[in-house]
Tab-separated table of C-alpha atoms in Angstrom:
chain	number	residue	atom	x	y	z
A	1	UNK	CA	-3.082	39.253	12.549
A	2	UNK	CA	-4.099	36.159	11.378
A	3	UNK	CA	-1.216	33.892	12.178
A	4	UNK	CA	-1.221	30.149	11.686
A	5	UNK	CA	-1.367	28.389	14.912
A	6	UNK	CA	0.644	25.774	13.900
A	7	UNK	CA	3.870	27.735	12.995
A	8	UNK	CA	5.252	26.882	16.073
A	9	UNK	CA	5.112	23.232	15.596
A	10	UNK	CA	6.444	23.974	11.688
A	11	UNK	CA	9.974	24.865	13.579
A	12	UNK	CA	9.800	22.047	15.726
A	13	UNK	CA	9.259	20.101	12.450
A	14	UNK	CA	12.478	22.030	10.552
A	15	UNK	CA	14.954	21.518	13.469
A	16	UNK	CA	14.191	17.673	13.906
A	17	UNK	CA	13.907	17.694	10.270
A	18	UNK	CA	17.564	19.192	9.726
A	19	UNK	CA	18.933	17.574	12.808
A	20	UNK	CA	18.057	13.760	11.538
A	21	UNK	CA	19.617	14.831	7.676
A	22	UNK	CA	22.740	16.014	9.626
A	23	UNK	CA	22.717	12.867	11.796
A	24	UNK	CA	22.214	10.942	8.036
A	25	UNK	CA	24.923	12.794	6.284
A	26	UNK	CA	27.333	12.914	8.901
A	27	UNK	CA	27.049	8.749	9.016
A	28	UNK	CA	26.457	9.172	12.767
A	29	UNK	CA	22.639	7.887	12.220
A	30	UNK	CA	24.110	4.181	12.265
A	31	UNK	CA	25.776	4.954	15.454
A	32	UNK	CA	22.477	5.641	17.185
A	33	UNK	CA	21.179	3.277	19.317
A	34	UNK	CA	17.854	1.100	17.619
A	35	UNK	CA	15.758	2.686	20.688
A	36	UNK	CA	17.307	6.251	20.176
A	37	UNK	CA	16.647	6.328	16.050
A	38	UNK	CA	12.707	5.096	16.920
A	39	UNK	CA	12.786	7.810	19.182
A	40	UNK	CA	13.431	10.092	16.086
A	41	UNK	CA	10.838	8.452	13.512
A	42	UNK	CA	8.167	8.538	15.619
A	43	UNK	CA	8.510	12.303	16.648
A	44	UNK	CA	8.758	13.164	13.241
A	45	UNK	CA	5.747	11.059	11.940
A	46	UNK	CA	3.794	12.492	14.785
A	47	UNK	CA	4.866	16.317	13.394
A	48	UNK	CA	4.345	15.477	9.934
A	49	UNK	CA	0.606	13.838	11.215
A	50	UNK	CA	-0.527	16.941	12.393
A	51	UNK	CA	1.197	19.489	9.765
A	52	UNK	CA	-0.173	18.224	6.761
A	53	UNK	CA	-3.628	18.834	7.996
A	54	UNK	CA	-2.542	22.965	7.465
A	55	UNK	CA	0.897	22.851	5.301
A	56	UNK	CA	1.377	21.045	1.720
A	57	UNK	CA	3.095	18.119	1.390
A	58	UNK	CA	5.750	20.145	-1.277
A	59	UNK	CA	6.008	22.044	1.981
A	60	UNK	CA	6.926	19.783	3.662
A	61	UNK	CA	8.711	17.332	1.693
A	62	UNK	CA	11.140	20.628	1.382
A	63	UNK	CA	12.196	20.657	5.001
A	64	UNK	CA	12.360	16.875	5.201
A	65	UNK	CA	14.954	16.555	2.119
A	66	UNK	CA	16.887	12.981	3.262
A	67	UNK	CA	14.294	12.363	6.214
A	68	UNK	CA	11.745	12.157	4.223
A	69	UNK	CA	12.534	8.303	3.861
A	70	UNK	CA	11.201	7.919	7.901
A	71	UNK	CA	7.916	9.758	6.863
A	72	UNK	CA	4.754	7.399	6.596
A	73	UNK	CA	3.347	9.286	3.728
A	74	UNK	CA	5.650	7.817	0.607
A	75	UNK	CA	5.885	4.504	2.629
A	76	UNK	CA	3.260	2.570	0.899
A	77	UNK	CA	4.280	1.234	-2.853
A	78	UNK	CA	1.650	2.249	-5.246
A	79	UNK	CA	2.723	-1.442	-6.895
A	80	UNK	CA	0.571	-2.872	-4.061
A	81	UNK	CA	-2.871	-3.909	-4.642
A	82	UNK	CA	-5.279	-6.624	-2.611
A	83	UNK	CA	-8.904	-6.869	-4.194
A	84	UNK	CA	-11.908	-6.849	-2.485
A	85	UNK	CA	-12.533	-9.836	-0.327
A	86	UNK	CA	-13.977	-13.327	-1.211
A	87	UNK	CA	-15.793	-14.475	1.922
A	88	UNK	CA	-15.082	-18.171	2.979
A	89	UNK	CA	-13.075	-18.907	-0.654
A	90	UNK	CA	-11.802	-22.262	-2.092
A	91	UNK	CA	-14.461	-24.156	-0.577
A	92	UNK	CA	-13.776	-23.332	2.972
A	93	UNK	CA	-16.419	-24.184	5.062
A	94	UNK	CA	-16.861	-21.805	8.626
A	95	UNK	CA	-16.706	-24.003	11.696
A	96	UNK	CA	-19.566	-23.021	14.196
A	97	UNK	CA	-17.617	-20.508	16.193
A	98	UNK	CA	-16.178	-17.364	16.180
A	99	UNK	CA	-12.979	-16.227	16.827
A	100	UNK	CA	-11.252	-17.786	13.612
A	101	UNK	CA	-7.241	-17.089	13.383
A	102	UNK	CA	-6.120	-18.871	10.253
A	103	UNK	CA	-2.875	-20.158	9.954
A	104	UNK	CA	-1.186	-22.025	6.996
A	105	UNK	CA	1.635	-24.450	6.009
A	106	UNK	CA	2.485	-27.978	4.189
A	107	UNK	CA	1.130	-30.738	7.008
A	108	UNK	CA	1.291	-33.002	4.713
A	109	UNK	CA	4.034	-32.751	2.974
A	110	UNK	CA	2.407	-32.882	-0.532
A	111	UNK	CA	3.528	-28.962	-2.003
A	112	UNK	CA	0.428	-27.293	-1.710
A	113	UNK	CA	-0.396	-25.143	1.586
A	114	UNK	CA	-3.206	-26.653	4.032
A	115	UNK	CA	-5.108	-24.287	6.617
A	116	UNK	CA	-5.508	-24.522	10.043
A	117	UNK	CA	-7.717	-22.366	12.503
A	118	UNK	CA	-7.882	-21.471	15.959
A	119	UNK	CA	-11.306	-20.909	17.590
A	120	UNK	CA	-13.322	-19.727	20.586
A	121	UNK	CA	-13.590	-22.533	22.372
A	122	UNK	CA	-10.032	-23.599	21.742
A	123	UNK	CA	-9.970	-26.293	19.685
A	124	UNK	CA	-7.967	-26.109	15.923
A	125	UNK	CA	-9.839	-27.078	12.740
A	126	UNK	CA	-7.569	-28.653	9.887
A	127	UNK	CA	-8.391	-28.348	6.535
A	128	UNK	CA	-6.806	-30.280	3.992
A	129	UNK	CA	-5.636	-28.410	0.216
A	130	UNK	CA	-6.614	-31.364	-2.221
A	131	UNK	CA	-6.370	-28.978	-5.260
A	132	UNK	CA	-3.105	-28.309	-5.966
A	133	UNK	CA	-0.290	-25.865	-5.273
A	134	UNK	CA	-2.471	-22.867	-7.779
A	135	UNK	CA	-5.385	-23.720	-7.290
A	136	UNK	CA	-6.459	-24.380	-3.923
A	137	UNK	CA	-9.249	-26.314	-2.552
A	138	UNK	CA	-10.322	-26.747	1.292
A	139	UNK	CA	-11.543	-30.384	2.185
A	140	UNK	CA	-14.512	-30.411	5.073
A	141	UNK	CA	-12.577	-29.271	8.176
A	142	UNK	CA	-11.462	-32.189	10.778
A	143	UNK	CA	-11.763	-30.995	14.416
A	144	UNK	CA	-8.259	-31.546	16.788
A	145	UNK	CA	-6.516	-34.032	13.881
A	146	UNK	CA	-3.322	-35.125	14.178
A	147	UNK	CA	-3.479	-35.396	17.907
A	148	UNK	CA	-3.891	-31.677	18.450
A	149	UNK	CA	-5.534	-30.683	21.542
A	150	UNK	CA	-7.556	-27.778	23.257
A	151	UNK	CA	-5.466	-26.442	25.563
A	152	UNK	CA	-8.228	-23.892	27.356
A	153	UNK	CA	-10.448	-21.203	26.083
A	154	UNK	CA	-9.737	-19.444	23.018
A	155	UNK	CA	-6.957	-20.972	20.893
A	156	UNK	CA	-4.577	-18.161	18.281
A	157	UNK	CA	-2.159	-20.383	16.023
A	158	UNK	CA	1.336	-20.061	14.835
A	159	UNK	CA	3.021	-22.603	12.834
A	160	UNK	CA	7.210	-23.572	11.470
A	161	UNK	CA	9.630	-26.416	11.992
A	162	UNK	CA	10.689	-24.462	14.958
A	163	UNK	CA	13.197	-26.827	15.907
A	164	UNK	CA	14.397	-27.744	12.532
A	165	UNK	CA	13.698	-31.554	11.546
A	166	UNK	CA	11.982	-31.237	8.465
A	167	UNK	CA	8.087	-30.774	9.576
A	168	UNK	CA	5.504	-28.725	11.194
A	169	UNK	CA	5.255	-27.631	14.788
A	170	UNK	CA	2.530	-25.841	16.486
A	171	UNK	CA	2.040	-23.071	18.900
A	172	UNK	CA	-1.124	-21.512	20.270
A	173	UNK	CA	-2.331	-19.082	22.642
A	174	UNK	CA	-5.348	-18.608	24.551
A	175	UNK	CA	-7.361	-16.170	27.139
A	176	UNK	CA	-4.963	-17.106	30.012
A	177	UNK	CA	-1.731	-15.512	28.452
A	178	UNK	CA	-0.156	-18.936	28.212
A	179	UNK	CA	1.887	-20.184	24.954
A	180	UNK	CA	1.434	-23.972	24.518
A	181	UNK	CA	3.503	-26.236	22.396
A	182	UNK	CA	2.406	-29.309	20.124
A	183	UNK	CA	5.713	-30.786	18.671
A	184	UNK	CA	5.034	-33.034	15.824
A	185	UNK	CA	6.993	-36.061	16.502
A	186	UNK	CA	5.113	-37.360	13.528
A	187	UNK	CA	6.736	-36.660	10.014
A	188	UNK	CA	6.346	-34.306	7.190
A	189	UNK	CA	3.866	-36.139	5.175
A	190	UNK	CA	2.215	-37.596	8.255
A	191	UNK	CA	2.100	-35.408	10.956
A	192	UNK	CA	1.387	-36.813	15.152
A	193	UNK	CA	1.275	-34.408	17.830
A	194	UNK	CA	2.747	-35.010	21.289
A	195	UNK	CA	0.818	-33.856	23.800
A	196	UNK	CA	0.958	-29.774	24.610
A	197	UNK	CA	3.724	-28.463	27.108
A	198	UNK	CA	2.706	-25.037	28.631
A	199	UNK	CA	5.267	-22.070	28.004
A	200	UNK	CA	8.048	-24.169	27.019
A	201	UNK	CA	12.055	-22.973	25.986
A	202	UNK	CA	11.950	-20.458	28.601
A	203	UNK	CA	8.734	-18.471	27.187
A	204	UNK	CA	6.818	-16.629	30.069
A	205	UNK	CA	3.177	-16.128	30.259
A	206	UNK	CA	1.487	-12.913	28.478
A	207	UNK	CA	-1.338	-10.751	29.606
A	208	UNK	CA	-5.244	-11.911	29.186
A	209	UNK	CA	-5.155	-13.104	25.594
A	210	UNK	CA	-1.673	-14.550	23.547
A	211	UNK	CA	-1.928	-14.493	20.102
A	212	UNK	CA	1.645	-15.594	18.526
A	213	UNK	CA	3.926	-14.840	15.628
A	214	UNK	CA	6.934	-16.470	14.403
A	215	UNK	CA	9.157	-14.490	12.104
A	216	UNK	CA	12.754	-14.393	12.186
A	217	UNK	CA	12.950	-10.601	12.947
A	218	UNK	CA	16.674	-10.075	13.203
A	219	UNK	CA	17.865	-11.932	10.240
A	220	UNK	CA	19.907	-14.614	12.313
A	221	UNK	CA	18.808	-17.672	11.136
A	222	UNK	CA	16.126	-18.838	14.031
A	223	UNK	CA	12.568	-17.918	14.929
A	224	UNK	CA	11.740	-15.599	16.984
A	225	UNK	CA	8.353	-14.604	18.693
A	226	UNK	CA	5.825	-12.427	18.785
A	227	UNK	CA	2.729	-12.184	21.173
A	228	UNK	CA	0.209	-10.016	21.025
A	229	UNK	CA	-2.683	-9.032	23.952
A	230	UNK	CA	-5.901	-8.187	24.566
A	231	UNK	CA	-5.286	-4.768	25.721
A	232	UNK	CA	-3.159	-3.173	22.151
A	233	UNK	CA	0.118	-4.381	23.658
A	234	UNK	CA	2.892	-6.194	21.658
A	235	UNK	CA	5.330	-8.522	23.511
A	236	UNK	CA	8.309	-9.427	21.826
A	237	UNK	CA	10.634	-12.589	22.924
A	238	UNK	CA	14.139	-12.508	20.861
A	239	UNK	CA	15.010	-16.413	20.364
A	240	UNK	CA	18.563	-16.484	21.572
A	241	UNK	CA	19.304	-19.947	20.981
A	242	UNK	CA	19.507	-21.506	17.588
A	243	UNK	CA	17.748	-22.632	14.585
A	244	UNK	CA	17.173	-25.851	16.330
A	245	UNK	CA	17.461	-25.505	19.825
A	246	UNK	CA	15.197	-22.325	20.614
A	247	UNK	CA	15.302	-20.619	23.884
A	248	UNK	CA	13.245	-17.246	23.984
A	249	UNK	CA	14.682	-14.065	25.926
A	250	UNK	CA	12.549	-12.368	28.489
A	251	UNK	CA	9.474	-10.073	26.762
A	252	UNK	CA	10.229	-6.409	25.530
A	253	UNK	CA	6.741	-4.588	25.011
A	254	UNK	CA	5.651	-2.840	22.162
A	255	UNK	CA	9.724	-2.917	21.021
A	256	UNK	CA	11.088	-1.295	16.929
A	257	UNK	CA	8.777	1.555	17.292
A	258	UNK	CA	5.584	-0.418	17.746
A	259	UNK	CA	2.494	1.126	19.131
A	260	UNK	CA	-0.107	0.045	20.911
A	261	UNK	CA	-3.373	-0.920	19.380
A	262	UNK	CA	-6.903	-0.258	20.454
A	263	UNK	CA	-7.887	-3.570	22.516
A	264	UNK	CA	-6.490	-6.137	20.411
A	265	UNK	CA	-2.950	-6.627	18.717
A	266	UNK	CA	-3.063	-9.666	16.368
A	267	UNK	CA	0.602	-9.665	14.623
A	268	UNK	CA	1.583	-11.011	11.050
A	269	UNK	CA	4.540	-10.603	9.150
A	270	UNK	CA	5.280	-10.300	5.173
A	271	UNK	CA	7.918	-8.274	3.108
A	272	UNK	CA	5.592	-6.995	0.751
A	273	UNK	CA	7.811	-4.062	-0.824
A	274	UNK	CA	10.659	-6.645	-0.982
A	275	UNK	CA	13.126	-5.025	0.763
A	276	UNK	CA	14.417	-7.692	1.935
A	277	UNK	CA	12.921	-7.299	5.711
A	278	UNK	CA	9.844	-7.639	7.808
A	279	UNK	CA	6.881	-5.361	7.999
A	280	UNK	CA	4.282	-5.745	10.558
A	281	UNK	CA	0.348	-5.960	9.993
A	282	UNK	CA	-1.472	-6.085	12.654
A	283	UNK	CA	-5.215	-7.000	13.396
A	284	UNK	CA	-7.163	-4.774	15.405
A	285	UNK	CA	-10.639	-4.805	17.671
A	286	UNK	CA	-12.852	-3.096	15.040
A	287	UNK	CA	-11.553	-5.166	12.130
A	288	UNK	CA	-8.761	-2.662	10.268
A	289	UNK	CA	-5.395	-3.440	9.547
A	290	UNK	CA	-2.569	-1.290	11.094
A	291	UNK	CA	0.420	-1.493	8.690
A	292	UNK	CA	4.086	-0.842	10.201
A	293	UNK	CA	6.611	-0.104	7.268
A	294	UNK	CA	10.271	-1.418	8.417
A	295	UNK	CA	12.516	1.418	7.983
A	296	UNK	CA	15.276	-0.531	9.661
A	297	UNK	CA	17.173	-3.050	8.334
A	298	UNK	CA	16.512	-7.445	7.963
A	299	UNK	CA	19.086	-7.455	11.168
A	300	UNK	CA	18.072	-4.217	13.207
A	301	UNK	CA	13.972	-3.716	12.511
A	302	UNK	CA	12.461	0.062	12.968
A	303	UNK	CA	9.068	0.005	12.441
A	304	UNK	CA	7.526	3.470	11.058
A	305	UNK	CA	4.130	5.141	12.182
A	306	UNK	CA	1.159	3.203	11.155
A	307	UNK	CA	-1.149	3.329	8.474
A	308	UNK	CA	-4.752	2.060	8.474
A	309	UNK	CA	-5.607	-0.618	5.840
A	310	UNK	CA	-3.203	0.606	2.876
A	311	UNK	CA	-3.232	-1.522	-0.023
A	312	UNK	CA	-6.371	-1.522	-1.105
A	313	UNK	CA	-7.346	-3.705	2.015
A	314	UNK	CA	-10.899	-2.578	3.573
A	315	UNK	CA	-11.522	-3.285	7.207
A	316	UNK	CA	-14.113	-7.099	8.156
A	317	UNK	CA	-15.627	-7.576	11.230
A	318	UNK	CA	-14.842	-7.202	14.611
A	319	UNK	CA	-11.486	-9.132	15.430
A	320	UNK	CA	-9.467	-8.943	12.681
A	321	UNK	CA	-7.259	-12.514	12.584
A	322	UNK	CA	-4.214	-11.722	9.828
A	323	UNK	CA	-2.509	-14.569	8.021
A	324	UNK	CA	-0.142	-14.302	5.130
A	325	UNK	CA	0.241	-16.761	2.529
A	326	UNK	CA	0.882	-17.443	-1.091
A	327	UNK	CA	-1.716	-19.618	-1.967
A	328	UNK	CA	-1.875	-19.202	-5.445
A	329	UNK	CA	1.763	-20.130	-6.061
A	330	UNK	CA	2.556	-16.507	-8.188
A	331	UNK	CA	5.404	-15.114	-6.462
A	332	UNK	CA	3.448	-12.815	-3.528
A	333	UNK	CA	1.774	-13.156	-0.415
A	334	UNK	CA	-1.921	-13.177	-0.475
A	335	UNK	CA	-3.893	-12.146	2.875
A	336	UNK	CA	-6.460	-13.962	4.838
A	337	UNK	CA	-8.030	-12.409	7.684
A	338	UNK	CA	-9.780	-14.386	10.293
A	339	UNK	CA	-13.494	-12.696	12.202
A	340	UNK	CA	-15.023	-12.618	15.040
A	341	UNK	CA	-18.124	-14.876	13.246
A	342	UNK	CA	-16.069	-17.283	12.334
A	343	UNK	CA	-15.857	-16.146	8.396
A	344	UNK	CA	-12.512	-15.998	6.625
A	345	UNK	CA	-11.935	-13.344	4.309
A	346	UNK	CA	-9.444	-13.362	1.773
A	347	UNK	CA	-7.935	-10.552	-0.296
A	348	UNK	CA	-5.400	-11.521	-3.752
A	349	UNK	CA	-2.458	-10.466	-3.876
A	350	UNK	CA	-2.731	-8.698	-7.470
A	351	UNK	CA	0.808	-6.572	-6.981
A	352	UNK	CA	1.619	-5.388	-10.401
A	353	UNK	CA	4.939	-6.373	-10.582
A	354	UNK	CA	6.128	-9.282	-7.645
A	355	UNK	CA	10.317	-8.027	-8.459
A	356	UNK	CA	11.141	-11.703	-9.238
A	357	UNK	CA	14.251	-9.538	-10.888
A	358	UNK	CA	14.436	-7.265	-8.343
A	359	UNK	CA	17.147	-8.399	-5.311
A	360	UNK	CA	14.899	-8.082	-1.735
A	361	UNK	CA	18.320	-7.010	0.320
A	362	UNK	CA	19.817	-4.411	-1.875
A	363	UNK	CA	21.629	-3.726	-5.351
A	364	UNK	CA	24.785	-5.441	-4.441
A	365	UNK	CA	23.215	-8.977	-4.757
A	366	UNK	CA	21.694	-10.459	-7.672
A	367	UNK	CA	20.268	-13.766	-9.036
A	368	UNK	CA	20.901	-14.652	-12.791
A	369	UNK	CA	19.186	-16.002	-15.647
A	370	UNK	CA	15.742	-14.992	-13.389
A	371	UNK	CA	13.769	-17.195	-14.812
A	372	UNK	CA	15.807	-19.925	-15.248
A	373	UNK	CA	15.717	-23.526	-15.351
A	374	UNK	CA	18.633	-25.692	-15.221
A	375	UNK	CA	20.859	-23.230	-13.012
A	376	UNK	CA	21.564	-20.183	-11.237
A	377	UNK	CA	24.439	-17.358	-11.001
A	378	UNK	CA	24.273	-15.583	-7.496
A	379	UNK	CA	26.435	-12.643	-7.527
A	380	UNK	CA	27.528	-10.174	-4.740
A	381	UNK	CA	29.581	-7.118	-5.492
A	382	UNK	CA	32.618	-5.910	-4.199
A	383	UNK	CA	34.063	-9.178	-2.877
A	384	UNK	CA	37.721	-9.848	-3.889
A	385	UNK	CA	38.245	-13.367	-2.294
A	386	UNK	CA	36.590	-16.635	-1.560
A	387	UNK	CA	34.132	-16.053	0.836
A	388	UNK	CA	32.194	-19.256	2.219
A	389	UNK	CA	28.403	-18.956	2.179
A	390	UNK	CA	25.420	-21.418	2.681
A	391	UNK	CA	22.407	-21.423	0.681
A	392	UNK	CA	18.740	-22.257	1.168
A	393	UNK	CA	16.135	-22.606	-1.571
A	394	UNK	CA	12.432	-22.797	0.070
A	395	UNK	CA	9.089	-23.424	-1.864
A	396	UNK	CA	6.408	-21.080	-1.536
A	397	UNK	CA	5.190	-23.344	1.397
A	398	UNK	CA	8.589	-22.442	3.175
A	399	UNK	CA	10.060	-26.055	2.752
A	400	UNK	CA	13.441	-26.117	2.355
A	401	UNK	CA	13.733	-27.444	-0.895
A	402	UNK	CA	17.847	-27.670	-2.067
A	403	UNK	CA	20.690	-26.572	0.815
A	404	UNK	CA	24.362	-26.553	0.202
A	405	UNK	CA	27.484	-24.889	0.541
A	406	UNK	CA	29.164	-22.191	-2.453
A	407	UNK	CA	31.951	-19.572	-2.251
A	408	UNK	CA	31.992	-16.252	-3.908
A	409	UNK	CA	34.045	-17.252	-6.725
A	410	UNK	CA	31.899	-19.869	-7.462
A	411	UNK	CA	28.027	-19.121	-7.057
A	412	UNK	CA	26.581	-21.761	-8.899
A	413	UNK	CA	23.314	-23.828	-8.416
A	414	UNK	CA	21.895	-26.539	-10.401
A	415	UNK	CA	17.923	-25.921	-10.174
A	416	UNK	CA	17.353	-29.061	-12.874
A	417	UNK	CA	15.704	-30.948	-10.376
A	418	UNK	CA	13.648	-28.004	-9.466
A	419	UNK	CA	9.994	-28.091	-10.820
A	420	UNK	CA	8.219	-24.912	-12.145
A	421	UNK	CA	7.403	-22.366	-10.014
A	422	UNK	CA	8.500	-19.639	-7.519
A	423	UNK	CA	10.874	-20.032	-4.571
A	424	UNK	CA	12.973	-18.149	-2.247
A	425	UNK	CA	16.867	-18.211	-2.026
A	426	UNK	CA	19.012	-17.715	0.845
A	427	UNK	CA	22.947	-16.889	1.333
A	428	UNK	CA	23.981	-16.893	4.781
A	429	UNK	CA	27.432	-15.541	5.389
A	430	UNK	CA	29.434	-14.656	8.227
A	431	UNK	CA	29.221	-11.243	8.443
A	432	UNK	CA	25.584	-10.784	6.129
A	433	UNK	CA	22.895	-12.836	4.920
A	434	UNK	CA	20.648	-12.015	1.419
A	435	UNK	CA	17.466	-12.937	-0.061
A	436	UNK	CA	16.094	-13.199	-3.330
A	437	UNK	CA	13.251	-14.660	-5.442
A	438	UNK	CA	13.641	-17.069	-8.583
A	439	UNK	CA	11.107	-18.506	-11.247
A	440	UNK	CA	12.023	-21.465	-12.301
A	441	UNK	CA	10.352	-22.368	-15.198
């Protein structure tokens, strides 16, 4: 009898299947711890992985029903395009190293985003944007400016105001495992470094190679960090102290479902299916990009299995540095990836449609006219009283650009004084926070 080998697993597949939709329908799914619903995704990706090498996918998709939402295969957008690469663009010139992790923000306070990169001898390269904020162009690259220092062999960026005073501080890692700080006691238009402290607000050393992330992970308002290693491992360090005064938690490995890479783990966060959280790319040894989809939620990440370069995005040399920006000022994040040779490749963002109209946290918050140009309407269903929120407009640098204080019965923001172009608005509540993109035109 010629019997399908893999039947066996097939029933595995239907009783997790039909014991995660009764979990879902019964409302006990929220109830499950973050570590316990991982648990779940990642048995059921790793069923589905080897099932629809010998099943169909209308198979399949019948005995998921409800879970098929954890299942990797509908997880990329089909809205989501890169193009090829452009090697070295906007007039970036290569420094004479290898190992180049990009990193970008607004040192100089003038709109537009400028570009610094890490090397393999540890020093950082700055290179000035003095085209504007569409149309970018790199000036010659200055070596250590600003008072920046090598700190030791290797040097992996990460930039934000991580203590909050208006301008740009920097962290880097390097082959030791140690995180060093540069705070710029300069100002946001003309940046000074002090001189680097080793491991500061409580951070601990990581394993050979540290290659940080800053992304606020759990939606509460402060950075948090991420570290990857040489070895494929992910260390994660929860900032539990505020958006001003950060103090990092001791490391969880490879934490939200993550798993571990082939000998290198370079992390970068974007919400490209604006969902209103953060999904995880993530560089690897032999140049492809491993993309985690966030089936969690902004406050309570789950990170599904990973897919190999979706997107359109093709895989460079060896050492893949990621870096997310939008540095053509249309509404999405563009990627730069970072080589080995000490090329930068960049791939355009040419998503189909960004969802400037489209709320990133979910149907019960909107943002009205979208465009607009002298004001705004936020709106958030189902409230009945005056609830007190605080909102945050950022530029597509991540500036904050216009901060105040509404209620829910009067959601009103002059954007007058606004100039053309895309930004990012923020409501932070007391018991939820939202997102949402306007044009301003």
């Amino acid at each position: 009898m010629n019997r399908n080998p893999f039947e066996r697993e097939k029933r595995k597949f239907r009783n997790l299947a039909e014991r995660v939709n009764h979990l879902l329908e019964s409302k006990e799914w929220e109830n499950l711890s973050v570590s316990s619903r991982a648990y779940l995704i990642r048995k059921l990706n790793s069923l589905y992985s080897k099932l629809c090498r010998f099943f169909s996918s209308a198979e399949l998709g019948k005995i998921l029903a409800a879970a098929a939402l954890f299942i990797a295969f509908p997880m990329v957008s089909k809205s989501q395009t890169f193009d090829p690469p452009i090697q070295n663009p906007f007039g970036f010139n290569p420094p004479e190293t290898n190992f180049v992790s990009p990193a970008f923000a607004d040192f100089d306070d003038d709109n537009d985003l400028d570009l610094l990169t890490g090397s393999y001898e540890g020093n950082v390269h700055y290179y000035e944007n003095t085209g504007t904020i569409s149309l970018p162009q790199f000036a010659a690259g200055q070596t250590n400016a600003f008072g920046l220092t090598q700190n030791g062999e290797l040097s992996f960026l990460a930039v934000a105001d991580i203590d909050n005073d208006g301008d740009i501080d920097v962290f880097s890692g390097g082959y030791d495992g140690i995180i060093w700080f540069q705070e710029n006691t300069g100002s946001a238009f003309n940046p000074a470094f002090s001189p680097a402290r080793q491991n500061p607000f409580g951070l601990t050393s990581a394993a050979q190679f540290a290659i940080p992330s800053l992304v606020d992970i759990d939606n509460d308002g402060d950075l948090d960090l991420f570290v990857g290693e040489y070895y494929g491992n992910m260390k994660f360090y929860e900032n539990t102290g505020t958006v001003s005064l950060p103090n990092f938690a001791l490391p969880q490995q490879n934490p939200f479902g993550i798993t571990q890479a082939y000998l290198l783990g370079v992390p970068s966060f974007a919400d490209l299916d604006h969902d209103g959280d953060f999904d995880l790319f993530e560089g690897e040894y032999y140049g492809n990009i491993r993309y985690f989809k966030n089936i969690g939620t902004a406050s309570s990440p789950i990170f599904a299995a990973p897919i190999t370069n979706p997107f359109g995005l093709v895989p460079v040399e060896y050492y893949a540095f990621p870096a997310f920006a939008d540095i053509d000022n249309d509404g999405d994040a563009d990627l730069f990836i970072g080589e080995n040779y000490g090329n930068l490749q960049f791939f355009e963002n040419t998503e189909i449609n960004i969802g400037i109209n489209k709320p990133e946290t979910g149907s019960d918050f909107s943002i009205y006219p979208n465009p607009a140009s002298d004001e705004v309407f936020l709106k958030i269903s189902g409230l009945n009283q005056a609830t007190p929120y605080t909102f945050i407009i950022f530029n597509n640098t991540g500036k904050i650009i216009k901060s105040g204080e509404i209620d829910s019965q009067n959601m009103r923001i002059q954007t007058s004084d606004l100039s053309a172009g895309i930004y990012t608005v923020r409501l932070i509540g007391i018991e939820k926070n939202y997102t949402g993109k306007i044009a301003i035109e």
